[in-house]
mmCIF file of C-alpha atoms in Angstrom:
data_model
loop_
_atom_site.group_PDB
_atom_site.id
_atom_site.type_symbol
_atom_site.label_atom_id
_atom_site.label_comp_id
_atom_site.label_asym_id
_atom_site.label_seq_id
_atom_site.Cartn_x
_atom_site.Cartn_y
_atom_site.Cartn_z
ATOM 1 C CA MET A 141 0.004 0.116 0.119
ATOM 2 C CA SER A 142 1.118 3.344 -0.902
ATOM 3 C CA PRO A 143 1.535 6.402 2.029
ATOM 4 C CA ASP A 144 -1.408 8.400 0.285
ATOM 5 C CA TYR A 145 -3.386 5.173 0.322
ATOM 6 C CA GLU A 146 -3.062 4.857 4.176
ATOM 7 C CA LYS A 147 -3.928 8.213 4.806
ATOM 8 C CA ALA A 148 -6.973 8.034 2.719
ATOM 9 C CA LEU A 149 -7.980 4.950 4.573
ATOM 10 C CA GLY A 150 -7.356 6.323 7.721
ATOM 11 C CA ARG A 151 -9.366 9.593 7.151
ATOM 12 C CA LYS A 152 -12.450 6.740 5.842
ATOM 13 C CA ILE A 153 -12.002 4.951 8.891
ATOM 14 C CA ALA A 154 -11.899 8.030 11.267
ATOM 15 C CA PHE A 155 -14.920 9.704 9.539
ATOM 16 C CA ASN A 156 -17.114 6.426 9.914
ATOM 17 C CA ARG A 157 -16.154 6.262 13.649
ATOM 18 C CA LYS A 158 -17.231 9.527 14.466
ATOM 19 C CA ARG A 159 -20.181 9.326 12.744
ATOM 20 C CA ARG A 160 -21.526 6.756 14.995
ATOM 21 C CA GLY A 161 -20.039 8.967 17.879
ATOM 22 C CA LEU A 162 -16.940 6.177 19.186
ATOM 23 C CA SER A 163 -14.007 7.359 20.565
ATOM 24 C CA GLN A 164 -10.482 5.805 19.413
ATOM 25 C CA LYS A 165 -10.501 3.915 22.711
ATOM 26 C CA GLU A 166 -13.858 2.419 22.383
ATOM 27 C CA PHE A 167 -13.362 1.616 18.640
ATOM 28 C CA ALA A 168 -9.945 -0.166 19.321
ATOM 29 C CA ALA A 169 -11.468 -2.201 22.117
ATOM 30 C CA LEU A 170 -13.973 -3.333 19.853
ATOM 31 C CA LEU A 171 -10.885 -4.685 17.426
ATOM 32 C CA ASP A 172 -9.242 -5.878 20.634
ATOM 33 C CA ARG A 173 -6.268 -3.494 19.752
ATOM 34 C CA SER A 174 -4.573 -0.781 21.754
ATOM 35 C CA GLU A 175 -5.674 2.662 21.585
ATOM 36 C CA ALA A 176 -2.137 3.900 20.400
ATOM 37 C CA TRP A 177 -2.438 1.406 17.503
ATOM 38 C CA PHE A 178 -5.772 2.403 16.260
ATOM 39 C CA SER A 179 -4.662 5.990 16.714
ATOM 40 C CA GLN A 180 -1.852 5.375 14.057
ATOM 41 C CA VAL A 181 -4.256 3.740 11.838
ATOM 42 C CA GLU A 182 -6.251 6.505 11.273
ATOM 43 C CA ARG A 183 -3.007 8.916 11.043
ATOM 44 C CA GLY A 184 -1.991 6.643 8.068
ATOM 45 C CA VAL A 185 1.510 6.228 9.761
ATOM 46 C CA ARG A 186 0.573 2.294 10.367
ATOM 47 C CA ARG A 187 -0.147 0.209 7.821
ATOM 48 C CA ILE A 188 -3.247 -2.654 8.057
ATOM 49 C CA ASP A 189 -1.056 -5.270 6.219
ATOM 50 C CA ARG A 190 -3.300 -8.438 7.153
ATOM 51 C CA MET A 191 -7.045 -8.979 4.964
ATOM 52 C CA THR A 192 -8.295 -10.338 8.474
ATOM 53 C CA VAL A 193 -7.353 -7.386 10.417
ATOM 54 C CA LEU A 194 -9.027 -5.105 7.438
ATOM 55 C CA GLU A 195 -12.088 -7.468 7.464
ATOM 56 C CA LYS A 196 -12.236 -6.923 11.149
ATOM 57 C CA VAL A 197 -12.471 -3.047 10.678
ATOM 58 C CA ALA A 198 -14.924 -3.361 8.302
ATOM 59 C CA GLU A 199 -17.037 -5.582 10.437
ATOM 60 C CA VAL A 200 -17.033 -2.946 13.356
ATOM 61 C CA LEU A 201 -17.641 -0.441 10.961
ATOM 62 C CA ASP A 202 -20.553 -2.062 9.416
ATOM 63 C CA LEU A 203 -18.874 -1.648 6.009
ATOM 64 C CA PRO A 204 -18.395 -3.820 3.185
ATOM 65 C CA VAL A 205 -14.473 -4.341 2.965
ATOM 66 C CA ALA A 206 -14.769 -3.089 -0.632
ATOM 67 C CA GLU A 207 -15.132 0.368 0.573
ATOM 68 C CA LEU A 208 -11.966 -0.061 2.285
ATOM 69 C CA ALA A 209 -10.038 -2.030 -0.226
ATOM 70 C CA ALA A 210 -11.289 -2.180 -3.568
ATOM 71 C CA GLU A 211 -9.439 -5.261 -4.281
ATOM 72 C CA ALA A 212 -11.004 -7.061 -1.241
ATOM 73 C CA PRO A 213 -13.799 -9.245 -0.846
ATOM 74 C CA VAL A 214 -16.850 -8.203 0.403
ATOM 75 C CA VAL A 215 -17.808 -9.796 4.029
ATOM 76 C CA ALA A 216 -21.218 -11.111 4.167
ATOM 77 C CA SER A 217 -23.598 -10.224 6.858
ATOM 78 C CA THR A 218 -24.134 -12.490 9.801
ATOM 79 C CA THR A 219 -27.151 -10.734 10.936
ATOM 80 C CA ALA A 220 -30.654 -12.857 11.992
ATOM 81 C CA GLU A 221 -32.923 -13.110 8.915
ATOM 82 C CA PRO A 222 -36.290 -10.952 9.898
ATOM 83 C CA PRO A 223 -39.644 -13.131 9.688
ATOM 84 C CA GLY A 224 -40.865 -13.231 6.145
ATOM 85 C CA ALA A 225 -37.648 -12.792 4.116
ATOM 86 C CA SER A 226 -37.244 -16.273 2.919
ATOM 87 C CA ARG A 227 -41.175 -16.288 2.069
ATOM 88 C CA LEU A 228 -40.656 -13.217 -0.037
ATOM 89 C CA ARG A 229 -37.577 -14.222 -2.093
ATOM 90 C CA LEU A 230 -39.227 -17.529 -2.646
ATOM 91 C CA ALA A 231 -42.673 -15.528 -3.815
ATOM 92 C CA LEU A 232 -39.939 -14.104 -6.363
ATOM 93 C CA SER A 233 -38.679 -17.173 -7.502
ATOM 94 C CA ALA A 234 -41.686 -18.870 -8.790
ATOM 95 C CA ALA A 235 -42.363 -18.853 -12.643
ATOM 96 C CA HIS A 236 -45.619 -16.875 -12.107
ATOM 97 C CA SER A 237 -45.429 -15.185 -15.711
ATOM 98 C CA LEU A 238 -44.782 -18.165 -17.226
ATOM 99 C CA ARG A 239 -47.497 -20.459 -15.386
ATOM 100 C CA ALA A 240 -49.755 -17.066 -16.190
ATOM 101 C CA ILE A 241 -49.291 -16.815 -19.729
ATOM 102 C CA LEU A 242 -49.544 -20.803 -20.517
ATOM 103 C CA GLY A 243 -52.341 -21.889 -18.163
ATOM 104 C CA GLU A 244 -56.390 -21.285 -18.160
ATOM 105 C CA HIS A 245 -57.266 -18.673 -15.837
ATOM 106 C CA GLU A 246 -60.857 -17.454 -14.405
ATOM 107 C CA PRO A 247 -61.494 -13.608 -15.139
ATOM 108 C CA PRO A 248 -59.735 -11.473 -12.001
ATOM 109 C CA ASP A 249 -61.754 -10.053 -9.322
ATOM 110 C CA LEU A 250 -60.277 -6.365 -9.591
ATOM 111 C CA ASP A 251 -61.927 -5.176 -6.875
ATOM 112 C CA LYS A 252 -60.443 -7.767 -4.873
ATOM 113 C CA LEU A 253 -57.399 -7.277 -6.385
ATOM 114 C CA ARG A 254 -57.000 -3.677 -5.928
ATOM 115 C CA GLU A 255 -57.839 -4.035 -1.920
ATOM 116 C CA ASP A 256 -55.191 -6.534 -1.303
ATOM 117 C CA VAL A 257 -52.392 -4.134 -3.364
ATOM 118 C CA ASP A 258 -53.796 -1.265 -0.912
ATOM 119 C CA ARG A 259 -53.306 -3.629 2.127
ATOM 120 C CA ALA A 260 -50.033 -4.650 0.941
ATOM 121 C CA TRP A 261 -48.644 -1.249 1.275
ATOM 122 C CA GLU A 262 -50.468 -0.773 4.450
ATOM 123 C CA LEU A 263 -48.538 -3.670 5.869
ATOM 124 C CA THR A 264 -45.686 -2.310 4.160
ATOM 125 C CA HIS A 265 -45.331 1.319 6.014
ATOM 126 C CA GLU A 266 -46.303 -0.764 9.286
ATOM 127 C CA GLY A 267 -43.388 -3.078 8.936
ATOM 128 C CA ASN A 268 -45.774 -6.489 9.283
ATOM 129 C CA TYR A 269 -43.389 -8.305 6.987
ATOM 130 C CA ALA A 270 -44.994 -11.579 8.180
ATOM 131 C CA ASP A 271 -48.270 -10.708 7.393
ATOM 132 C CA LEU A 272 -47.164 -9.210 4.440
ATOM 133 C CA ALA A 273 -45.455 -11.996 2.993
ATOM 134 C CA GLU A 274 -48.192 -14.101 3.619
ATOM 135 C CA LEU A 275 -50.191 -11.541 1.406
ATOM 136 C CA LEU A 276 -47.634 -11.703 -1.054
ATOM 137 C CA GLU A 277 -47.506 -15.309 -1.610
ATOM 138 C CA SER A 278 -51.164 -15.429 -3.116
ATOM 139 C CA LEU A 279 -51.088 -11.963 -4.430
ATOM 140 C CA VAL A 280 -48.213 -11.728 -6.508
ATOM 141 C CA PRO A 281 -49.453 -14.754 -8.799
ATOM 142 C CA GLN A 282 -52.628 -13.506 -8.886
ATOM 143 C CA ALA A 283 -51.635 -9.960 -10.322
ATOM 144 C CA GLU A 284 -49.312 -11.806 -12.627
ATOM 145 C CA THR A 285 -52.253 -13.685 -13.922
ATOM 146 C CA ALA A 286 -54.550 -10.691 -14.161
ATOM 147 C CA ALA A 287 -52.271 -8.753 -16.034
ATOM 148 C CA ARG A 288 -51.519 -11.622 -18.657
ATOM 149 C CA SER A 289 -54.838 -13.284 -18.879
ATOM 150 C CA ALA A 290 -57.489 -9.961 -18.879
ATOM 151 C CA PRO A 291 -59.028 -8.260 -22.046
ATOM 152 C CA GLU A 292 -56.200 -6.329 -24.139
ATOM 153 C CA ALA A 293 -57.944 -3.117 -23.039
ATOM 154 C CA ASP A 294 -57.769 -3.941 -19.164
ATOM 155 C CA ARG A 295 -54.111 -4.891 -19.383
ATOM 156 C CA PRO A 296 -52.624 -1.423 -18.796
ATOM 157 C CA SER A 297 -53.938 -0.608 -15.375
ATOM 158 C CA LEU A 298 -53.368 -4.291 -14.492
ATOM 159 C CA PHE A 299 -49.649 -4.075 -15.113
ATOM 160 C CA ARG A 300 -50.067 -0.766 -13.184
ATOM 161 C CA LEU A 301 -51.176 -2.822 -10.098
ATOM 162 C CA LEU A 302 -48.625 -5.617 -11.053
ATOM 163 C CA ALA A 303 -46.008 -2.722 -10.548
ATOM 164 C CA THR A 304 -47.159 -1.520 -7.438
ATOM 165 C CA VAL A 305 -47.071 -5.158 -5.962
ATOM 166 C CA TYR A 306 -43.339 -5.486 -6.666
ATOM 167 C CA HIS A 307 -43.020 -1.944 -4.798
ATOM 168 C CA THR A 308 -44.269 -3.188 -1.819
ATOM 169 C CA CYS A 309 -42.309 -6.459 -2.291
ATOM 170 C CA SER A 310 -38.970 -4.143 -2.941
ATOM 171 C CA ALA A 311 -39.459 -1.639 -0.230
ATOM 172 C CA ALA A 312 -40.036 -4.897 2.481
ATOM 173 C CA LEU A 313 -36.946 -6.577 1.288
ATOM 174 C CA THR A 314 -34.752 -3.367 1.503
ATOM 175 C CA ASN A 315 -35.768 -2.559 4.897
ATOM 176 C CA MET A 316 -35.067 -6.410 5.787
ATOM 177 C CA GLY A 317 -31.505 -6.232 4.445
ATOM 178 C CA GLU A 318 -32.056 -8.342 1.471
ATOM 179 C CA PRO A 319 -30.954 -6.050 -1.465
ATOM 180 C CA GLU A 320 -30.441 -8.809 -4.026
ATOM 181 C CA ALA A 321 -34.028 -9.808 -4.034
ATOM 182 C CA ALA A 322 -35.358 -6.396 -3.484
ATOM 183 C CA TRP A 323 -33.158 -5.672 -6.858
ATOM 184 C CA ILE A 324 -35.297 -8.219 -8.550
ATOM 185 C CA ALA A 325 -38.653 -7.004 -7.498
ATOM 186 C CA VAL A 326 -37.635 -3.637 -8.569
ATOM 187 C CA ASP A 327 -36.482 -4.809 -12.039
ATOM 188 C CA ARG A 328 -39.886 -6.605 -12.430
ATOM 189 C CA SER A 329 -42.012 -3.453 -11.498
ATOM 190 C CA VAL A 330 -40.268 -1.463 -14.061
ATOM 191 C CA VAL A 331 -40.969 -3.884 -16.911
ATOM 192 C CA ALA A 332 -44.654 -3.993 -15.585
ATOM 193 C CA ALA A 333 -44.818 -0.273 -15.560
ATOM 194 C CA GLU A 334 -43.134 -0.097 -19.094
ATOM 195 C CA ARG A 335 -45.760 -2.488 -20.295
ATOM 196 C CA ALA A 336 -48.363 -0.297 -19.097
ATOM 197 C CA ASN A 337 -46.953 2.439 -20.775
ATOM 198 C CA ASP A 338 -46.776 4.684 -17.633
ATOM 199 C CA PRO A 339 -43.580 6.801 -17.288
ATOM 200 C CA LEU A 340 -44.018 8.124 -14.172
ATOM 201 C CA LEU A 341 -44.461 4.445 -12.891
ATOM 202 C CA MET A 342 -41.473 3.813 -14.202
ATOM 203 C CA ALA A 343 -39.915 6.604 -12.572
ATOM 204 C CA ALA A 344 -41.109 5.279 -9.113
ATOM 205 C CA GLY A 345 -39.640 2.028 -10.079
ATOM 206 C CA GLU A 346 -35.940 4.068 -10.531
ATOM 207 C CA PHE A 347 -36.990 5.830 -6.880
ATOM 208 C CA ARG A 348 -37.142 2.036 -5.511
ATOM 209 C CA LEU A 349 -34.090 1.299 -7.275
ATOM 210 C CA SER A 350 -32.052 4.158 -5.711
ATOM 211 C CA ILE A 351 -33.093 2.941 -2.104
ATOM 212 C CA VAL A 352 -32.147 -0.565 -3.069
ATOM 213 C CA PHE A 353 -28.661 0.408 -4.173
ATOM 214 C CA LEU A 354 -28.528 2.969 -0.818
ATOM 215 C CA GLY A 355 -29.206 -0.147 1.156
ATOM 216 C CA ALA A 356 -26.737 -2.103 -0.396
ATOM 217 C CA ARG A 357 -23.851 0.534 -0.075
ATOM 218 C CA HIS A 358 -23.650 1.426 -3.896
ATOM 219 C CA TYR A 359 -24.053 4.852 -3.318
ATOM 220 C CA GLU A 360 -22.439 5.908 -6.999
ATOM 221 C CA GLN A 361 -25.435 3.462 -8.429
ATOM 222 C CA ALA A 362 -27.852 5.213 -6.220
ATOM 223 C CA ALA A 363 -26.838 8.368 -7.392
ATOM 224 C CA GLN A 364 -26.875 7.567 -11.080
ATOM 225 C CA ALA A 365 -30.515 5.951 -11.039
ATOM 226 C CA SER A 366 -31.916 8.705 -8.682
ATOM 227 C CA GLY A 367 -30.147 11.590 -10.587
ATOM 228 C CA SER A 368 -30.977 10.285 -14.363
ATOM 229 C CA ALA A 369 -34.439 9.483 -13.445
ATOM 230 C CA ALA A 370 -34.902 13.124 -11.880
ATOM 231 C CA ASP A 371 -33.181 14.584 -15.243
ATOM 232 C CA ALA A 372 -35.480 12.603 -17.149
ATOM 233 C CA LEU A 373 -38.826 13.898 -15.215
ATOM 234 C CA GLU A 374 -37.593 17.827 -15.263
ATOM 235 C CA PRO A 375 -39.738 18.779 -18.435
ATOM 236 C CA LEU A 376 -42.795 16.992 -17.295
ATOM 237 C CA ALA A 377 -42.463 18.732 -14.011
ATOM 238 C CA ALA A 378 -41.625 21.934 -15.374
ATOM 239 C CA SER A 379 -45.171 21.794 -17.452
ATOM 240 C CA GLY A 380 -46.962 21.952 -14.142
ATOM 241 C CA ASP A 381 -47.430 18.031 -13.530
ATOM 242 C CA VAL A 382 -47.732 18.010 -9.830
ATOM 243 C CA GLU A 383 -47.041 13.777 -9.828
ATOM 244 C CA ALA A 384 -44.088 14.306 -11.835
ATOM 245 C CA THR A 385 -42.885 17.152 -9.694
ATOM 246 C CA ALA A 386 -43.389 14.792 -6.615
ATOM 247 C CA LEU A 387 -41.628 12.222 -8.357
ATOM 248 C CA ARG A 388 -38.758 14.179 -8.873
ATOM 249 C CA GLY A 389 -38.649 15.612 -5.473
ATOM 250 C CA ALA A 390 -38.589 12.423 -4.006
ATOM 251 C CA LEU A 391 -35.708 11.062 -6.496
ATOM 252 C CA THR A 392 -33.664 14.376 -5.770
ATOM 253 C CA LEU A 393 -33.853 13.446 -1.797
ATOM 254 C CA GLN A 394 -32.376 9.917 -2.748
ATOM 255 C CA ARG A 395 -29.528 11.942 -4.755
ATOM 256 C CA ALA A 396 -29.090 13.838 -1.153
ATOM 257 C CA VAL A 397 -28.944 10.756 0.821
ATOM 258 C CA ALA A 398 -26.332 9.313 -1.928
ATOM 259 C CA ALA A 399 -24.448 12.449 -1.834
ATOM 260 C CA GLY A 400 -24.247 12.338 2.074
ATOM 261 C CA LYS A 401 -23.249 8.784 2.305
ATOM 262 C CA ASN A 402 -20.141 9.741 -0.301
ATOM 263 C CA ASN A 403 -19.545 12.768 2.453
ATOM 264 C CA GLN A 404 -20.552 15.361 -0.111
ATOM 265 C CA ALA A 405 -21.470 17.827 2.221
ATOM 266 C CA ASP A 406 -22.303 20.828 -0.241
ATOM 267 C CA ALA A 407 -23.978 18.652 -2.853
ATOM 268 C CA ALA A 408 -25.952 16.706 -0.217
ATOM 269 C CA TYR A 409 -27.669 19.933 1.148
ATOM 270 C CA GLU A 410 -28.177 21.628 -2.016
ATOM 271 C CA PHE A 411 -30.132 18.575 -3.212
ATOM 272 C CA ILE A 412 -32.366 19.117 0.207
ATOM 273 C CA ARG A 413 -32.823 22.700 -0.872
ATOM 274 C CA ALA A 414 -33.747 21.766 -4.275
ATOM 275 C CA ALA A 415 -36.245 19.154 -2.970
ATOM 276 C CA ARG A 416 -37.848 21.558 -0.605
ATOM 277 C CA GLU A 417 -38.562 24.121 -3.247
ATOM 278 C CA MET A 418 -40.484 21.246 -5.370
ATOM 279 C CA ALA A 419 -42.235 20.370 -1.896
ATOM 280 C CA LYS A 420 -43.472 24.042 -2.039
ATOM 281 C CA THR A 421 -45.341 23.422 -5.315
ATOM 282 C CA VAL A 422 -46.294 19.794 -4.113
ATOM 283 C CA GLY A 423 -47.720 21.005 -0.839
ATOM 284 C CA PRO A 424 -48.765 18.539 2.018
ATOM 285 C CA GLY A 425 -50.873 15.863 2.564
ATOM 286 C CA ARG A 426 -49.970 13.857 -0.760
ATOM 287 C CA ASN A 427 -48.365 10.505 -1.259
ATOM 288 C CA ASP A 428 -47.749 10.192 -5.087
ATOM 289 C CA TYR A 429 -46.625 6.692 -5.923
ATOM 290 C CA ASN A 430 -46.273 6.085 -2.140
ATOM 291 C CA THR A 431 -43.232 8.315 -1.997
ATOM 292 C CA GLU A 432 -44.615 10.542 0.785
ATOM 293 C CA PHE A 433 -42.934 13.520 -0.852
ATOM 294 C CA GLY A 434 -43.730 16.866 0.655
ATOM 295 C CA PRO A 435 -42.370 19.386 3.119
ATOM 296 C CA ALA A 436 -42.656 17.408 5.994
ATOM 297 C CA ASN A 437 -40.587 14.472 4.239
ATOM 298 C CA VAL A 438 -37.986 16.841 3.318
ATOM 299 C CA ASP A 439 -37.514 17.933 6.600
ATOM 300 C CA LEU A 440 -37.057 14.099 7.683
ATOM 301 C CA TYR A 441 -34.694 13.780 5.002
ATOM 302 C CA GLU A 442 -32.468 16.492 6.237
ATOM 303 C CA VAL A 443 -32.082 15.085 9.485
ATOM 304 C CA ALA A 444 -30.856 11.859 8.084
ATOM 305 C CA VAL A 445 -28.667 13.535 5.984
ATOM 306 C CA ALA A 446 -27.061 15.543 8.463
ATOM 307 C CA VAL A 447 -26.506 12.615 10.345
ATOM 308 C CA ASP A 448 -25.027 10.787 7.402
ATOM 309 C CA LEU A 449 -22.605 13.312 7.511
ATOM 310 C CA GLY A 450 -21.680 13.383 10.960
ATOM 311 C CA ASP A 451 -23.334 16.819 11.409
ATOM 312 C CA ALA A 452 -25.353 15.805 14.896
ATOM 313 C CA GLY A 453 -26.034 19.418 15.837
ATOM 314 C CA VAL A 454 -27.584 20.427 12.470
ATOM 315 C CA ALA A 455 -29.581 16.969 12.706
ATOM 316 C CA LEU A 456 -31.192 17.906 15.986
ATOM 317 C CA ARG A 457 -31.765 21.478 15.150
ATOM 318 C CA ALA A 458 -33.804 20.339 12.190
ATOM 319 C CA ALA A 459 -35.373 17.688 13.959
ATOM 320 C CA GLU A 460 -36.929 20.167 16.520
ATOM 321 C CA ARG A 461 -38.932 21.808 13.482
ATOM 322 C CA VAL A 462 -40.295 18.430 12.168
ATOM 323 C CA ASP A 463 -43.605 17.525 12.072
ATOM 324 C CA ALA A 464 -43.875 13.962 11.016
ATOM 325 C CA SER A 465 -47.342 13.271 12.128
ATOM 326 C CA GLY A 466 -49.143 13.127 8.832
ATOM 327 C CA LEU A 467 -46.582 10.814 7.469
ATOM 328 C CA SER A 468 -46.709 6.587 7.481
ATOM 329 C CA SER A 469 -45.366 4.839 10.715
ATOM 330 C CA GLU A 470 -42.498 3.497 8.628
ATOM 331 C CA ARG A 471 -41.249 7.290 7.888
ATOM 332 C CA GLN A 472 -41.720 8.233 11.594
ATOM 333 C CA THR A 473 -40.016 5.308 12.697
ATOM 334 C CA ARG A 474 -36.767 6.083 10.562
ATOM 335 C CA PHE A 475 -37.073 9.603 11.950
ATOM 336 C CA HIS A 476 -36.932 8.437 15.485
ATOM 337 C CA LEU A 477 -33.947 6.216 14.446
ATOM 338 C CA ASP A 478 -32.106 9.444 12.867
ATOM 339 C CA VAL A 479 -32.446 11.310 15.890
ATOM 340 C CA ALA A 480 -31.488 8.370 17.805
ATOM 341 C CA ARG A 481 -28.190 8.366 15.448
ATOM 342 C CA ALA A 482 -27.620 12.070 15.948
ATOM 343 C CA HIS A 483 -27.726 11.585 19.907
ATOM 344 C CA ALA A 484 -25.255 8.889 19.688
ATOM 345 C CA GLN A 485 -23.097 11.218 17.856
ATOM 346 C CA ARG A 486 -23.002 13.464 20.775
ATOM 347 C CA ARG A 487 -22.886 10.580 22.976
ATOM 348 C CA GLN A 488 -26.050 11.326 24.343
ATOM 349 C CA ILE A 489 -26.817 7.914 25.561
ATOM 350 C CA GLY A 490 -30.158 8.118 27.075
ATOM 351 C CA GLU A 491 -31.447 10.416 24.733
ATOM 352 C CA SER A 492 -30.480 7.987 21.881
ATOM 353 C CA VAL A 493 -31.995 5.228 23.752
ATOM 354 C CA SER A 494 -35.126 7.259 24.196
ATOM 355 C CA SER A 495 -35.469 7.944 20.244
ATOM 356 C CA ILE A 496 -35.119 4.290 19.846
ATOM 357 C CA ARG A 497 -37.806 3.438 22.103
ATOM 358 C CA ALA A 498 -39.919 5.888 20.456
ATOM 359 C CA ALA A 499 -39.471 4.141 17.189
ATOM 360 C CA GLN A 500 -39.900 0.894 18.524
ATOM 361 C CA ARG A 501 -43.459 1.960 19.658
ATOM 362 C CA LEU A 502 -44.304 3.078 16.259
ATOM 363 C CA SER A 503 -43.226 0.106 14.642
ATOM 364 C CA PRO A 504 -41.237 -3.211 16.596
ATOM 365 C CA GLU A 505 -41.442 -5.160 13.363
ATOM 366 C CA ILE A 506 -39.201 -2.472 11.404
ATOM 367 C CA VAL A 507 -37.041 -1.603 14.421
ATOM 368 C CA GLY A 508 -36.183 -5.313 15.165
ATOM 369 C CA ALA A 509 -35.369 -6.073 11.054
ATOM 370 C CA MET A 510 -33.068 -3.269 10.609
ATOM 371 C CA PRO A 511 -29.491 -4.700 10.856
ATOM 372 C CA ALA A 512 -28.479 -0.978 11.663
ATOM 373 C CA VAL A 513 -30.640 -0.370 14.790
ATOM 374 C CA LYS A 514 -28.746 -3.508 16.435
ATOM 375 C CA GLN A 515 -25.460 -2.088 15.384
ATOM 376 C CA LEU A 516 -26.533 1.581 16.704
ATOM 377 C CA VAL A 517 -27.538 -0.276 20.417
ATOM 378 C CA ALA A 518 -24.059 -2.111 20.382
ATOM 379 C CA ASP A 519 -22.379 1.108 19.851
ATOM 380 C CA LEU A 520 -24.266 2.666 22.826
ATOM 381 C CA ALA A 521 -23.493 -0.126 24.644
ATOM 382 C CA THR A 522 -19.734 0.415 24.175
ATOM 383 C CA MET A 523 -20.197 3.776 25.076
ATOM 384 C CA SER A 524 -22.159 3.366 28.012
ATOM 385 C CA GLN A 525 -20.229 1.755 31.409
ATOM 386 C CA PRO A 526 -22.338 0.532 32.895
ATOM 387 C CA PRO A 527 -25.270 0.446 30.155
ATOM 388 C CA SER A 528 -28.590 1.734 31.869
ATOM 389 C CA ASP A 529 -31.173 -0.951 32.850
ATOM 390 C CA ASP A 530 -33.032 0.040 29.589
ATOM 391 C CA LEU A 531 -30.361 -0.015 27.431
ATOM 392 C CA ARG A 532 -29.356 -3.586 28.808
ATOM 393 C CA SER A 533 -32.981 -4.638 27.917
ATOM 394 C CA LEU A 534 -33.040 -3.143 24.312
ATOM 395 C CA VAL A 535 -29.780 -5.147 23.903
ATOM 396 C CA THR A 536 -31.912 -8.270 25.204
ATOM 397 C CA GLU A 537 -35.091 -7.520 23.126
ATOM 398 C CA LEU A 538 -33.114 -6.954 19.873
ATOM 399 C CA GLY A 539 -30.633 -10.088 19.840
ATOM 400 C CA VAL A 540 -27.703 -7.668 19.706
ATOM 401 C CA PRO A 541 -24.919 -9.986 19.413
ATOM 402 C CA GLY A 542 -21.501 -9.556 20.989
ATOM 403 C CA VAL A 543 -22.569 -7.451 23.867
ATOM 404 C CA ARG A 544 -22.148 -7.986 27.221
ATOM 405 C CA ILE A 545 -24.802 -6.731 29.642
ATOM 406 C CA GLY A 546 -23.791 -7.707 32.957
ATOM 407 C CA THR A 547 -22.940 -4.705 35.565
#
């Protein structure tokens, strides 16, 4: 490794350590190394010369090794699988479209189909993945069959429903840390939207795809997916189409997150400002293509981006003016978790635990399914000597591995 590489690696490690609110001493303890050794690594004066050590650093940072060394293999996740994940993967694995084309089918019950699609989104926003998986096991083949067996005049509307079904599947799988399966669902949604000749629904698919890329830590791909779709929508949005403006705004928020993840602060905050202008046009109370885009959602994203950039003060000040009451429980849950991360960066352990509890009251399923929450709780336990009773309870409830909760 060159000295320049070692310094760049040290800066990346230091940035991600600080973003989680850990001191050098605490982080070194997680690596079973001395504080002096770790300080030298961050300053770029000591080389990490073994892949096993680099893998351990990446594991503690909750980053792929590829982000620390482009030539290194990615470390596989060892988190427990959330309820419903395997069933959703299986629902995507069957040859539903082939069976729909070759089989004989009864005419679809369109009213029931639309009702089930709406219910799928409700379950997704609630984080009720077990019930969602059960519903989608039957809804996916039903929607595939309906779209391909209905009279030609009815097919565009049915392909729109099919695309929406796959959106719910993608959103749930992304939240559960299943980016590969989520990517499949998004791809099928875009194909269905194209069959429906619905460019806005195709753009909604790109919105979902950017979220998948973010979850998989492919930040450049997330920026490309969201940016190219947002640019494509610009003429339609400029013509006064409110739905196009809402989708373009939602995509711009994804661009902000991607920039924040890449530590591009100026770009990230500029995207937030641009999205806020679009939100003024869209106004409150809308939920175009289940993006929940509007002024309140922009405020929530400002908090999330500031936390990603390590700007805990900015995040907490922004959080004070947030009114998320009109948004889904999923968005409110994510907001509380972002606030918890901001408090963790400030080493405000009690406040961070309180925010996690607020998220848990809204959606225990989402909190339990997200690997990042377990990492946050593990960090809080590391900072806290000894951990509070409530923090020890969180460690136990969430099944956080590798954390000692004794007094």
